[in-house]
Coordinates of N, CA, C and O in Angstrom, one line a residue:
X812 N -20.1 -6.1 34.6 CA -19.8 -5.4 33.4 C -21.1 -5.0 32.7 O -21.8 -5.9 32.2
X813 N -21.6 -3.5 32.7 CA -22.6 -3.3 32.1 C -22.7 -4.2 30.4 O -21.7 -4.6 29.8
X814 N -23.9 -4.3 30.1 CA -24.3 -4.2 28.4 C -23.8 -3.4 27.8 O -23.5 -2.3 28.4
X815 N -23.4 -3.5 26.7 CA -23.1 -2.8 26.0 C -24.9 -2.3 24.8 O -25.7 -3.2 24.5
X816 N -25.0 -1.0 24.2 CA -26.0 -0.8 23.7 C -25.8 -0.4 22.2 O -25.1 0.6 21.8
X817 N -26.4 -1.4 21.4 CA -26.4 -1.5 20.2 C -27.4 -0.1 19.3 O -28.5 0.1 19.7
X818 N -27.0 0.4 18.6 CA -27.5 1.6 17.7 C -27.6 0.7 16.9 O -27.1 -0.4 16.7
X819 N -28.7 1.8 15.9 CA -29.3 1.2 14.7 C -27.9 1.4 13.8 O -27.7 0.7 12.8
X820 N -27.1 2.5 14.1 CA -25.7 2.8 13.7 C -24.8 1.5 13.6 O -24.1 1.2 12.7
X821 N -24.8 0.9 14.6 CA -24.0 -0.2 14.8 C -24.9 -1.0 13.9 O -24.2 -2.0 13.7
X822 N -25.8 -1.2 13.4 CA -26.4 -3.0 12.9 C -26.1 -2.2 11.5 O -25.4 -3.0 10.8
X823 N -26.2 -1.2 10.9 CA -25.8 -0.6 9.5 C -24.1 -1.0 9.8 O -23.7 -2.1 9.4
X824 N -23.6 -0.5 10.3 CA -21.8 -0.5 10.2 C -21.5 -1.7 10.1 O -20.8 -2.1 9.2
X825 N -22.2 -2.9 11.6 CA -21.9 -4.1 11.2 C -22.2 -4.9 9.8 O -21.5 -5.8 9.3
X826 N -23.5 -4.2 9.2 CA -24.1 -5.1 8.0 C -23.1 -4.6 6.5 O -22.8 -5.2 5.4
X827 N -22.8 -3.4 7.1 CA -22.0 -3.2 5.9 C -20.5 -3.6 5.7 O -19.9 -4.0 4.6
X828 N -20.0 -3.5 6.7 CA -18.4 -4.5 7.3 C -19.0 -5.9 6.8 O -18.1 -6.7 6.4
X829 N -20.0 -6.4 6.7 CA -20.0 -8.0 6.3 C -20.4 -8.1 4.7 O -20.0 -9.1 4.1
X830 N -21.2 -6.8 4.2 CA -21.3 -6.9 2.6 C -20.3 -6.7 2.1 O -20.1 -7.3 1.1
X831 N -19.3 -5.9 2.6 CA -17.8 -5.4 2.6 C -17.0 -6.5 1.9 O -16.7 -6.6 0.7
X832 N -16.9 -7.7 3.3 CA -16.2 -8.5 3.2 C -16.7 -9.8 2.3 O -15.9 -10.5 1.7
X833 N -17.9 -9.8 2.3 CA -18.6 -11.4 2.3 C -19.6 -11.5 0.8 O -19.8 -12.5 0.0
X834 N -20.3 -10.2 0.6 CA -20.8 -9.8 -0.2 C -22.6 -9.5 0.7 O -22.5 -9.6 1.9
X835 N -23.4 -9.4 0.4 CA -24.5 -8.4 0.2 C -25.5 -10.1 0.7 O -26.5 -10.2 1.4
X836 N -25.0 -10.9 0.4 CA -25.8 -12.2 0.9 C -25.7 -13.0 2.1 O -26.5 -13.9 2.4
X837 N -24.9 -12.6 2.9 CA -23.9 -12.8 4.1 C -24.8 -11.3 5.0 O -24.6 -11.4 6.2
X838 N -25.6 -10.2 4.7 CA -25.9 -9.4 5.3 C -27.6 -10.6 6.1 O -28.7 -10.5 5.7
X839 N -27.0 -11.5 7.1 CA -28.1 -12.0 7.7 C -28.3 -11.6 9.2 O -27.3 -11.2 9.9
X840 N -29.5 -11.6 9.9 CA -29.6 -11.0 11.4 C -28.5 -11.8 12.0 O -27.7 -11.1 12.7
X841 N -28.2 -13.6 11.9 CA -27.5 -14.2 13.0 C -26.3 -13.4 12.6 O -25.6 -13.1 13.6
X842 N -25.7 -13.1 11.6 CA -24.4 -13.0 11.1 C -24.0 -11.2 11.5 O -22.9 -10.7 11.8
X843 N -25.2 -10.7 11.4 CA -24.7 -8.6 12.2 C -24.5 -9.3 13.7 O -23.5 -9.0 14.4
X844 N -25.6 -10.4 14.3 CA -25.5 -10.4 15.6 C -24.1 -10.9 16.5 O -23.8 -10.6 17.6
X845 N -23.5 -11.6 15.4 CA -22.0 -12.5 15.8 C -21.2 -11.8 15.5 O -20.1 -12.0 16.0
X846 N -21.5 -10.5 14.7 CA -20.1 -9.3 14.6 C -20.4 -8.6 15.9 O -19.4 -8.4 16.6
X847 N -21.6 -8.2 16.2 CA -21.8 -7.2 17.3 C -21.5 -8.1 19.0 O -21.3 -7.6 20.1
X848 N -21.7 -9.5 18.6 CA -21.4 -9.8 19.9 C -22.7 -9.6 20.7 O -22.5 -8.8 21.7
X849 N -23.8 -10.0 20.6 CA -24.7 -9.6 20.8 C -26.3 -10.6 20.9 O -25.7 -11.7 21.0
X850 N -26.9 -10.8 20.9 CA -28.2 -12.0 20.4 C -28.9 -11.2 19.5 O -28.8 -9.9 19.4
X851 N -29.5 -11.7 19.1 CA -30.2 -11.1 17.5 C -31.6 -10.1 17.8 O -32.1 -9.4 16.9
X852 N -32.2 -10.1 19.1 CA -33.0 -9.5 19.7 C -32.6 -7.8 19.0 O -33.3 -7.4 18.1
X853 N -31.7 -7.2 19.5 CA -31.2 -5.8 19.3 C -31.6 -5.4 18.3 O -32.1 -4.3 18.1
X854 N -31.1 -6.9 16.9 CA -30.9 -6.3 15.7 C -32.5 -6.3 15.2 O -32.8 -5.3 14.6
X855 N -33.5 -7.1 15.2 CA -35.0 -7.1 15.2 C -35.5 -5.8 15.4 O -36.4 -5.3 14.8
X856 N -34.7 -5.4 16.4 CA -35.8 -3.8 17.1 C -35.1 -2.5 16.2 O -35.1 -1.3 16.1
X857 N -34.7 -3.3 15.7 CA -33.9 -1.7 14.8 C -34.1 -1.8 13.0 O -34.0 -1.0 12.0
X858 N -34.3 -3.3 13.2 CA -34.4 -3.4 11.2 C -35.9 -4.6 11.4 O -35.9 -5.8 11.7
X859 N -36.9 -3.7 11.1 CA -38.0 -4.4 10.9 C -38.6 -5.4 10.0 O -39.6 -6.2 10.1
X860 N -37.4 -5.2 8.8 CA -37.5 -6.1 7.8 C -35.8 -5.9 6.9 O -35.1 -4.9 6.8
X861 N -35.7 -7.2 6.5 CA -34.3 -6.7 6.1 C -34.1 -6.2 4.5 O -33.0 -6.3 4.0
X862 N -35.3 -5.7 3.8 CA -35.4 -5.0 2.8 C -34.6 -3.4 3.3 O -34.1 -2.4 2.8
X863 N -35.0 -3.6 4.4 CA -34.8 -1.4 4.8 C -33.5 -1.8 5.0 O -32.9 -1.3 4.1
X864 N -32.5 -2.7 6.0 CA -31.0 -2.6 6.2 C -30.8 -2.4 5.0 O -30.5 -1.3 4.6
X865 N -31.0 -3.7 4.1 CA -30.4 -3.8 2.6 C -30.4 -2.3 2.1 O -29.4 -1.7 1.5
X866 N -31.4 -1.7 2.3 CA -31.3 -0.3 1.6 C -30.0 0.6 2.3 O -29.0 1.1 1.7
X867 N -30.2 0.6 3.6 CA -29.7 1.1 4.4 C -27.9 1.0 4.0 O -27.1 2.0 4.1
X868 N -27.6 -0.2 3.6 CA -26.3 -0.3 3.5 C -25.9 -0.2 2.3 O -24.7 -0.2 2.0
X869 N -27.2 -0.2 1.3 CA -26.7 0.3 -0.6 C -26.8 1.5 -0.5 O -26.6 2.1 -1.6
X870 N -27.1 2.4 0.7 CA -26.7 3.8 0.7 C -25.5 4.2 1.3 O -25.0 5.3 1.1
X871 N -24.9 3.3 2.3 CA -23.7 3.3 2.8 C -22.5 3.2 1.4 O -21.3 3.7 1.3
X872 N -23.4 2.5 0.6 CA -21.7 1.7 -0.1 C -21.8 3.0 -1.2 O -20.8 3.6 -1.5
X873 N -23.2 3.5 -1.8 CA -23.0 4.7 -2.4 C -22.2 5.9 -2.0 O -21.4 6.5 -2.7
X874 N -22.6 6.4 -0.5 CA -21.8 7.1 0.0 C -20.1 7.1 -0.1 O -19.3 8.0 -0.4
X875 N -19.8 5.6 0.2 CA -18.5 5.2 0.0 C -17.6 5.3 -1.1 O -16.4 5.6 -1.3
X876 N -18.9 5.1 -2.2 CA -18.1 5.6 -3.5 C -17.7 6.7 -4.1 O -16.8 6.9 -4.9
X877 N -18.6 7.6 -3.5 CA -18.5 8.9 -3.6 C -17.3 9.2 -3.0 O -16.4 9.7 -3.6
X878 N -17.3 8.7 -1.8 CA -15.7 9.4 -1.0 C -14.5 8.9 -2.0 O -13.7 9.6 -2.5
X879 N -14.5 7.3 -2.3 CA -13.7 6.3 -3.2 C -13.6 7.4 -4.5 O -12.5 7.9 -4.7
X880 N -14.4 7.6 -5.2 CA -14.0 8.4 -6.4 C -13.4 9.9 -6.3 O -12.5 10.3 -7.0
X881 N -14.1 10.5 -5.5 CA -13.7 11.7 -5.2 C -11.8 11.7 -4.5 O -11.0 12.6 -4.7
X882 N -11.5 10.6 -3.8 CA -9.8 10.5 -3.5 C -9.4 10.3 -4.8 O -8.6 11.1 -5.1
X883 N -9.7 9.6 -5.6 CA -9.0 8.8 -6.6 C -9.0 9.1 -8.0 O -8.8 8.3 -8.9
X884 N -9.5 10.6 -8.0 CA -9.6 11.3 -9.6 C -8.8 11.9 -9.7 O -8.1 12.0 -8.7
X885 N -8.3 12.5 -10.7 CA -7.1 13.3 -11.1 C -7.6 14.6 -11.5 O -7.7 14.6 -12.7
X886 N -8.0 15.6 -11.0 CA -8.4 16.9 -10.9 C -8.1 17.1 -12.6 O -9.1 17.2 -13.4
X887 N -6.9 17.0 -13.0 CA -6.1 17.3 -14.4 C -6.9 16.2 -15.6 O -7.1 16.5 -16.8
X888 N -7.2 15.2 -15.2 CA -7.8 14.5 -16.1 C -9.2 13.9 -15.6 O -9.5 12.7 -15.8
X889 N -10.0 14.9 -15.0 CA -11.4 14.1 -14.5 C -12.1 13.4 -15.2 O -13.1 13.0 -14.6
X890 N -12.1 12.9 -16.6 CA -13.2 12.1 -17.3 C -12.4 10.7 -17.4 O -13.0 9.7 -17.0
X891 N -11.3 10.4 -17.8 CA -10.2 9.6 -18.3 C -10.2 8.7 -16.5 O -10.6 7.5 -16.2
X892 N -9.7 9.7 -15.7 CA -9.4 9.3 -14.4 C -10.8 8.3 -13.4 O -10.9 7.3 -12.8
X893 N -11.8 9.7 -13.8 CA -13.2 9.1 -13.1 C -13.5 7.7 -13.3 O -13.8 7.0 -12.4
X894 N -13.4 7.0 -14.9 CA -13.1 5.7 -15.5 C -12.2 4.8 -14.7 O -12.6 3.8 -14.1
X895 N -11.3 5.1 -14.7 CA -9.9 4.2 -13.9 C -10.3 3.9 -12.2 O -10.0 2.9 -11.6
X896 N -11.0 5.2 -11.6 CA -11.1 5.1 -10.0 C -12.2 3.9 -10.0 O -12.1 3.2 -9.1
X897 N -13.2 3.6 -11.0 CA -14.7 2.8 -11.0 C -13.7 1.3 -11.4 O -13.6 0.5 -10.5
X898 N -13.1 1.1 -12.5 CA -12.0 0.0 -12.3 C -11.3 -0.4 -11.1 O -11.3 -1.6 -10.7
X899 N -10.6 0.6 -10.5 CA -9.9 0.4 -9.3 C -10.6 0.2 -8.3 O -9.9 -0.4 -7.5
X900 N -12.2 0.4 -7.8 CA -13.3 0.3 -7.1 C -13.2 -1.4 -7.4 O -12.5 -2.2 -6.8
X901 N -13.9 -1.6 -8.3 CA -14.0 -2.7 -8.5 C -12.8 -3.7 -8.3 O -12.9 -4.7 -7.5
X902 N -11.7 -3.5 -8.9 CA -10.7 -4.3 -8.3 C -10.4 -4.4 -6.6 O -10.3 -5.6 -6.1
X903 N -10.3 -3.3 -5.7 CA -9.9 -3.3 -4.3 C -11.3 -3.7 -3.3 O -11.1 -4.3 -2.2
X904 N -12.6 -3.4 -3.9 CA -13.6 -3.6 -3.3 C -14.6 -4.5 -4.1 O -15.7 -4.6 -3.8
X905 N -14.3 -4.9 -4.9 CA -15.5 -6.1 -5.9 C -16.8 -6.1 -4.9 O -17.9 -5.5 -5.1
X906 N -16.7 -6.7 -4.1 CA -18.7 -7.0 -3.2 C -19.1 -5.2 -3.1 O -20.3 -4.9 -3.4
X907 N -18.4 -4.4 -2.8 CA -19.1 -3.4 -2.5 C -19.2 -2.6 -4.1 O -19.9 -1.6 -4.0
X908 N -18.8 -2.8 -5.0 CA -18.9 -2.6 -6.8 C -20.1 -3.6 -7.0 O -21.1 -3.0 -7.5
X909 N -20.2 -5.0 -6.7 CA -21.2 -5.4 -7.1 C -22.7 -4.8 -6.4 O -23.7 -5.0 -7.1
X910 N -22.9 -4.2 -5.4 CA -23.7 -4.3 -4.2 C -24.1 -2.5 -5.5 O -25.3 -2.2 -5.9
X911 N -23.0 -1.8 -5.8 CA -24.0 -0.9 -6.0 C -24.5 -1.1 -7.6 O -25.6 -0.9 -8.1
X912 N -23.2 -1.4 -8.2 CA -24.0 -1.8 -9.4 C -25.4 -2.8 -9.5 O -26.2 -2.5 -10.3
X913 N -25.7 -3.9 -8.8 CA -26.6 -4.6 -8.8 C -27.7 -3.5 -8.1 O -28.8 -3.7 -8.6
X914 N -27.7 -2.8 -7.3 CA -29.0 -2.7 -6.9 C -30.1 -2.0 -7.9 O -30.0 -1.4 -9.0
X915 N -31.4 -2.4 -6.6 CA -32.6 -2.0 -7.8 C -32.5 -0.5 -8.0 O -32.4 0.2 -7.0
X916 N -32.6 -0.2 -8.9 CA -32.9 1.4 -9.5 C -34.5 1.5 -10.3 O -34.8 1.2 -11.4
X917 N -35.3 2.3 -8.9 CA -36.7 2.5 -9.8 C -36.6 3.7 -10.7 O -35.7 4.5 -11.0
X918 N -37.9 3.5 -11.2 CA -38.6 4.9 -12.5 C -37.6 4.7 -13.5 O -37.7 5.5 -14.5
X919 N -36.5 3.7 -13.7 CA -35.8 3.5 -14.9 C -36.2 2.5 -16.1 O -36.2 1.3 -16.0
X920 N -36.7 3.1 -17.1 CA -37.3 2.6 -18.2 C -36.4 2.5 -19.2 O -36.4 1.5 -19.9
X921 N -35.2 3.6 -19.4 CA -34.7 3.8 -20.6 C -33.0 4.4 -20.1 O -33.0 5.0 -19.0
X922 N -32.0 4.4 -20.7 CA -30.6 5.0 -20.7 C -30.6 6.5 -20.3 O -29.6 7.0 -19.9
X923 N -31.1 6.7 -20.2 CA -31.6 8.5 -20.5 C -32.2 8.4 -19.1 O -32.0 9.3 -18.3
X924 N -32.9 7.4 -18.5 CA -33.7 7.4 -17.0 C -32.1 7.5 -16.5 O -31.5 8.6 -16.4
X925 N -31.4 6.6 -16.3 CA -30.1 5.8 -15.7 C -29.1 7.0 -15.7 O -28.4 7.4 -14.8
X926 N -29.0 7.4 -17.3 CA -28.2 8.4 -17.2 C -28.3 9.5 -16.1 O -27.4 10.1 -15.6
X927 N -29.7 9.8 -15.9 CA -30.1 10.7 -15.3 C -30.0 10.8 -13.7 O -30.0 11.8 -13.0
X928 N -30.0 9.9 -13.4 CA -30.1 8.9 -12.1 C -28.7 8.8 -11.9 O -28.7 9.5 -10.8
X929 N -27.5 8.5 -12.1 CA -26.4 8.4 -12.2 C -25.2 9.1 -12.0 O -24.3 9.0 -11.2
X930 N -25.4 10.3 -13.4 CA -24.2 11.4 -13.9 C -24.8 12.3 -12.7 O -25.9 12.3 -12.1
X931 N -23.5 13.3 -12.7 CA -23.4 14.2 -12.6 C -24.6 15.4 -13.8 O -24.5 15.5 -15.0
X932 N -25.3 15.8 -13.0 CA -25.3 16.8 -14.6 C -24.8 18.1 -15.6 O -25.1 18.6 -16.7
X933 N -23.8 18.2 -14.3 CA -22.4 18.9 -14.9 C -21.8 18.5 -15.8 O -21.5 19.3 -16.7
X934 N -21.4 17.0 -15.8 CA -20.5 16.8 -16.9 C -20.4 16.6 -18.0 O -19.3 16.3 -18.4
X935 N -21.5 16.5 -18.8 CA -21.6 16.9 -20.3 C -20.9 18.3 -21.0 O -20.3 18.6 -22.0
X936 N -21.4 19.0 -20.0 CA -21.0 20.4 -20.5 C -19.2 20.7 -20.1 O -18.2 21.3 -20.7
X937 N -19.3 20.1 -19.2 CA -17.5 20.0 -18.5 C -16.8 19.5 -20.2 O -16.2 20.2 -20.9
X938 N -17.2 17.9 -20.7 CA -16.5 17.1 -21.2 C -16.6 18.4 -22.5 O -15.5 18.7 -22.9
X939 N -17.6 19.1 -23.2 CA -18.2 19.0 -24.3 C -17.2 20.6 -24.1 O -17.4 21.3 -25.1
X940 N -16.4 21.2 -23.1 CA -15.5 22.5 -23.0 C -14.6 21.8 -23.4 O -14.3 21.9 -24.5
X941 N -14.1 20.8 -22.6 CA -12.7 20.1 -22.9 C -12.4 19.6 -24.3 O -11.3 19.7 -24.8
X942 N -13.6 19.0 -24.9 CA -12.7 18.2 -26.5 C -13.6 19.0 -27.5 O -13.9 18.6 -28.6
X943 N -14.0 20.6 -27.0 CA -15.1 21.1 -28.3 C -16.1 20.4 -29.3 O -16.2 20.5 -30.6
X944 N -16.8 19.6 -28.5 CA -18.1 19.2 -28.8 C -19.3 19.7 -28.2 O -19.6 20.5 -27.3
X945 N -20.0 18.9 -29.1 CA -21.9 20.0 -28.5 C -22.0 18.9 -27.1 O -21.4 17.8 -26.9
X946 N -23.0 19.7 -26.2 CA -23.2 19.2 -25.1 C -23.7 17.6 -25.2 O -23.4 16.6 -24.6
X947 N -24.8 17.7 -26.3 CA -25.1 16.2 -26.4 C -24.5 15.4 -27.0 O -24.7 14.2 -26.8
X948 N -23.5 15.8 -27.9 CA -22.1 14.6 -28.2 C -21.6 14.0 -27.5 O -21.3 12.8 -27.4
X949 N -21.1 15.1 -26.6 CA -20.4 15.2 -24.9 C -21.4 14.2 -23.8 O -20.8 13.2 -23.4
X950 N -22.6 14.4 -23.4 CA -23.6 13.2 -23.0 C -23.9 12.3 -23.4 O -24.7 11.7 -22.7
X951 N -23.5 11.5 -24.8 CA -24.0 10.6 -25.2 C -22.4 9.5 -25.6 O -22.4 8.3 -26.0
X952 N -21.0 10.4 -25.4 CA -19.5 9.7 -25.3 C -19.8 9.7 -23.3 O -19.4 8.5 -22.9
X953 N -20.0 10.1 -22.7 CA -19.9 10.1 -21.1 C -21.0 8.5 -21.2 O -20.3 7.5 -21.2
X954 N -22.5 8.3 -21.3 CA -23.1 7.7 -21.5 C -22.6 6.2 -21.6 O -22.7 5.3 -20.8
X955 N -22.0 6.3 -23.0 CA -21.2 5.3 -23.7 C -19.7 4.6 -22.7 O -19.4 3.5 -22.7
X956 N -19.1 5.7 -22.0 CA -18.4 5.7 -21.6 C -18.4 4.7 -20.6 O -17.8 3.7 -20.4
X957 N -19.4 5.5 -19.7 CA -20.3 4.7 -18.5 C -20.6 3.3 -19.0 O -20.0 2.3 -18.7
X958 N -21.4 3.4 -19.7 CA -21.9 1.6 -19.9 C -20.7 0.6 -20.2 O -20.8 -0.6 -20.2
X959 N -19.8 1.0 -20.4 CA -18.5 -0.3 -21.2 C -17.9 0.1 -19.3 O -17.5 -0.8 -18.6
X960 N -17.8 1.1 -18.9 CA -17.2 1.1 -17.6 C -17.7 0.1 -16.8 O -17.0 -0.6 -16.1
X961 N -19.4 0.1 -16.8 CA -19.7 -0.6 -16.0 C -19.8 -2.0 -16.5 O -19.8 -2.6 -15.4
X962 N -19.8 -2.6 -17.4 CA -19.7 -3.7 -18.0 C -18.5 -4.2 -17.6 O -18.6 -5.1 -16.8
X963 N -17.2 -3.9 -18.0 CA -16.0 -4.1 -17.8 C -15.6 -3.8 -16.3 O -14.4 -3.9 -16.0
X964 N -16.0 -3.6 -15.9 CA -16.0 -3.7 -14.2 C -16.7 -4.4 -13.3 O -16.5 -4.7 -12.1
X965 N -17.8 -4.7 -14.3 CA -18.7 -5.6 -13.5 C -17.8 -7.3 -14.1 O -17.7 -8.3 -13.4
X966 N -17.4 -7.2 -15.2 CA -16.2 -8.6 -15.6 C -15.3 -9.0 -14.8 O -15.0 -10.1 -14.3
X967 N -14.7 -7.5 -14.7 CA -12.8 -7.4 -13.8 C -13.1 -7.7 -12.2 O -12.1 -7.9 -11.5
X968 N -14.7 -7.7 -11.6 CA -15.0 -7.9 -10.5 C -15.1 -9.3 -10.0 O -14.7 -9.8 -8.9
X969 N -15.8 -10.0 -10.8 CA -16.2 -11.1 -10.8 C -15.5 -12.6 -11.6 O -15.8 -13.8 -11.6
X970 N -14.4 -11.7 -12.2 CA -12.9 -12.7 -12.7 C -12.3 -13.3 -11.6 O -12.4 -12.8 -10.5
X971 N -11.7 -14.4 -11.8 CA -10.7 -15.4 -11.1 C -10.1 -16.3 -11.7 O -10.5 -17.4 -12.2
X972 N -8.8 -15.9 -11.5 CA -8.0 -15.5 -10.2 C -7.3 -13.6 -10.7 O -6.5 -12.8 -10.3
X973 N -8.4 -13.5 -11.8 CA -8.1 -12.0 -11.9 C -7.5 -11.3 -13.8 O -6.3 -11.3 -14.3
X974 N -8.4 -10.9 -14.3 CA -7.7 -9.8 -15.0 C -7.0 -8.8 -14.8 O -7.5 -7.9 -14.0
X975 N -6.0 -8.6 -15.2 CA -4.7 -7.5 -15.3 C -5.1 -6.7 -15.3 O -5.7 -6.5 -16.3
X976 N -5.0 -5.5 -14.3 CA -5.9 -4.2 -14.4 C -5.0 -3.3 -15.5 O -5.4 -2.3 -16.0
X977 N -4.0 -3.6 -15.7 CA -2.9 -3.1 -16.8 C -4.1 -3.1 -18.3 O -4.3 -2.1 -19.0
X978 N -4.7 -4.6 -18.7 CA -5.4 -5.0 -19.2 C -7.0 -4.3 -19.2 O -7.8 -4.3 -20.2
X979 N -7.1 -4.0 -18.5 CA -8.9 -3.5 -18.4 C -8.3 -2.2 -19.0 O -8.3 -1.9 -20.2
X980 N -7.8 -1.2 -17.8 CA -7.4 -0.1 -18.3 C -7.1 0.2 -20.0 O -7.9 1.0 -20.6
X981 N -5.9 -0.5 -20.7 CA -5.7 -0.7 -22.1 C -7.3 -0.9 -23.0 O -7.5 -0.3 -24.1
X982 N -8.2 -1.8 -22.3 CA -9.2 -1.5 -23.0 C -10.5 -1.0 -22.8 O -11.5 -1.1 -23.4
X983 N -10.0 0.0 -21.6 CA -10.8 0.7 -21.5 C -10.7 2.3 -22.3 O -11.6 3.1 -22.6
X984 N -9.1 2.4 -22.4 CA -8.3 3.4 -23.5 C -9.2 3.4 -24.9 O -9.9 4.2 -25.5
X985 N -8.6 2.2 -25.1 CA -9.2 1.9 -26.6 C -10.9 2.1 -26.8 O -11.3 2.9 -27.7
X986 N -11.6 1.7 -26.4 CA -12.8 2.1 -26.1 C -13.4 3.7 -26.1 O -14.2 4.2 -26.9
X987 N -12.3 4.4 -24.7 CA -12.5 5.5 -24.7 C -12.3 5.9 -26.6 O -13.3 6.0 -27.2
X988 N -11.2 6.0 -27.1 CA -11.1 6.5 -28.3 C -11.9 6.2 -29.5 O -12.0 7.1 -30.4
X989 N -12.7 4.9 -29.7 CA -13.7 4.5 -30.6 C -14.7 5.4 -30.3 O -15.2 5.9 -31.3
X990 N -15.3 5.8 -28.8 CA -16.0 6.7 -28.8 C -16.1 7.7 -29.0 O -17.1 8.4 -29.3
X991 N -14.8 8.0 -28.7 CA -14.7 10.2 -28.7 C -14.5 9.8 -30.3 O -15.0 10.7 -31.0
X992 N -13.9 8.8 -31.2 CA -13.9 9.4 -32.9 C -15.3 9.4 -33.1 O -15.9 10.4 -33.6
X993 N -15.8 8.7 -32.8 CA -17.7 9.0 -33.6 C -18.0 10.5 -33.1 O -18.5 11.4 -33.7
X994 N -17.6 10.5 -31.8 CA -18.1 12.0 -31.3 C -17.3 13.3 -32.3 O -17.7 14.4 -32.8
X995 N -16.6 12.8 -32.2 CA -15.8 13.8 -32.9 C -16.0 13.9 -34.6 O -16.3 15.0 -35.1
X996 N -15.7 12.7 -35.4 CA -16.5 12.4 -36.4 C -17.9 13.1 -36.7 O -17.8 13.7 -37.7
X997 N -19.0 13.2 -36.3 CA -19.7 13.6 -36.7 C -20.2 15.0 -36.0 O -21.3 15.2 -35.5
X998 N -19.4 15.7 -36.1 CA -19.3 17.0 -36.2 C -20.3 17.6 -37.0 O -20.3 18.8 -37.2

């Protein structure tokens, strides 16, 4: 029976099948090598140090999310919806929610780096058509929005034996609305 031949494809797929499952700390050589079925030799010649997989597979789970949010928005309510899909991330996938929220993000000094790094830069102007506000009211409720999203999902992730997503949701509603009245309020 020939060898079978390991791709640097395969030590990413396997590393990320195990951050998937196990979380981002579980991404070890013996541990890609016992998924691939394989001796750890392969995985050496393809990841020189395991700073580059680690990257390698916090661009995988980014990718992921992208696909993850993009299924799970509501065309009809993209701002409200986009919120709930990052909750629902977190609830169905927690290790790969924590894996992207936790990673390092350089040249970020300030909210405004992050934001920038992060959003879309369409959607300020999207939100700021929808509820007739100025674009930067509109960037600075998205902003706001984002930060309690990611907070409250980085909670709902890491709860046990679990917050009510009935419950996050509800307060992530209420939330939403404290913010759009200031936005709106100071008109």
């Amino acid at each position: 029976m020939p060898k079978q031949r390991i791709t640097k494809e395969m030590v990413v797929d396997a590393a990320f099948a195990l951050a998937r499952q196990d979380g981002m700390e579980q991404v070890l050589v013996k541990n890609i090598a016992q998924r691939l079925g394989c001796s750890v030799q392969p995985i050496y010649s393809y990841c020189h140090n395991m700073e580059g997989l680690r990257h390698d597979v916090e661009e995988k789970v980014r990718n992921f999310l992208r696909e993850y949010l993009a299924a799970h928005i509501d065309k009809n309510d993209l701002f409200r919806s986009t919120g709930q899909a990052y909750i629902q991330l977190a609830k169905e996938e927690p290790n790969l929610f924590k894996i992207f929220i936790l990673q390092k993000r350089n040249n970020v000094s300030s909210l405004e780096d992050l934001y920038s790094l992060e959003a879309n830069p369409k959607t300020p102007a999207f939100i700021a058509d929808k509820l007739h506000i100025s674009t930067e009211r509109a960037k600075q409720l998205h902003l706001n929005m984002l930060i309690y999203t990611i907070g409250v999902g980085t909670i709902f992730s890491v709860s046990s034996p679990g917050i009510s997503i009935d419950e996050v949701y509800a307060q992530q509603e209420q939330a939403y609305r404290v913010f759009l009245n200031a936005a709106l309020g100071e008109k």
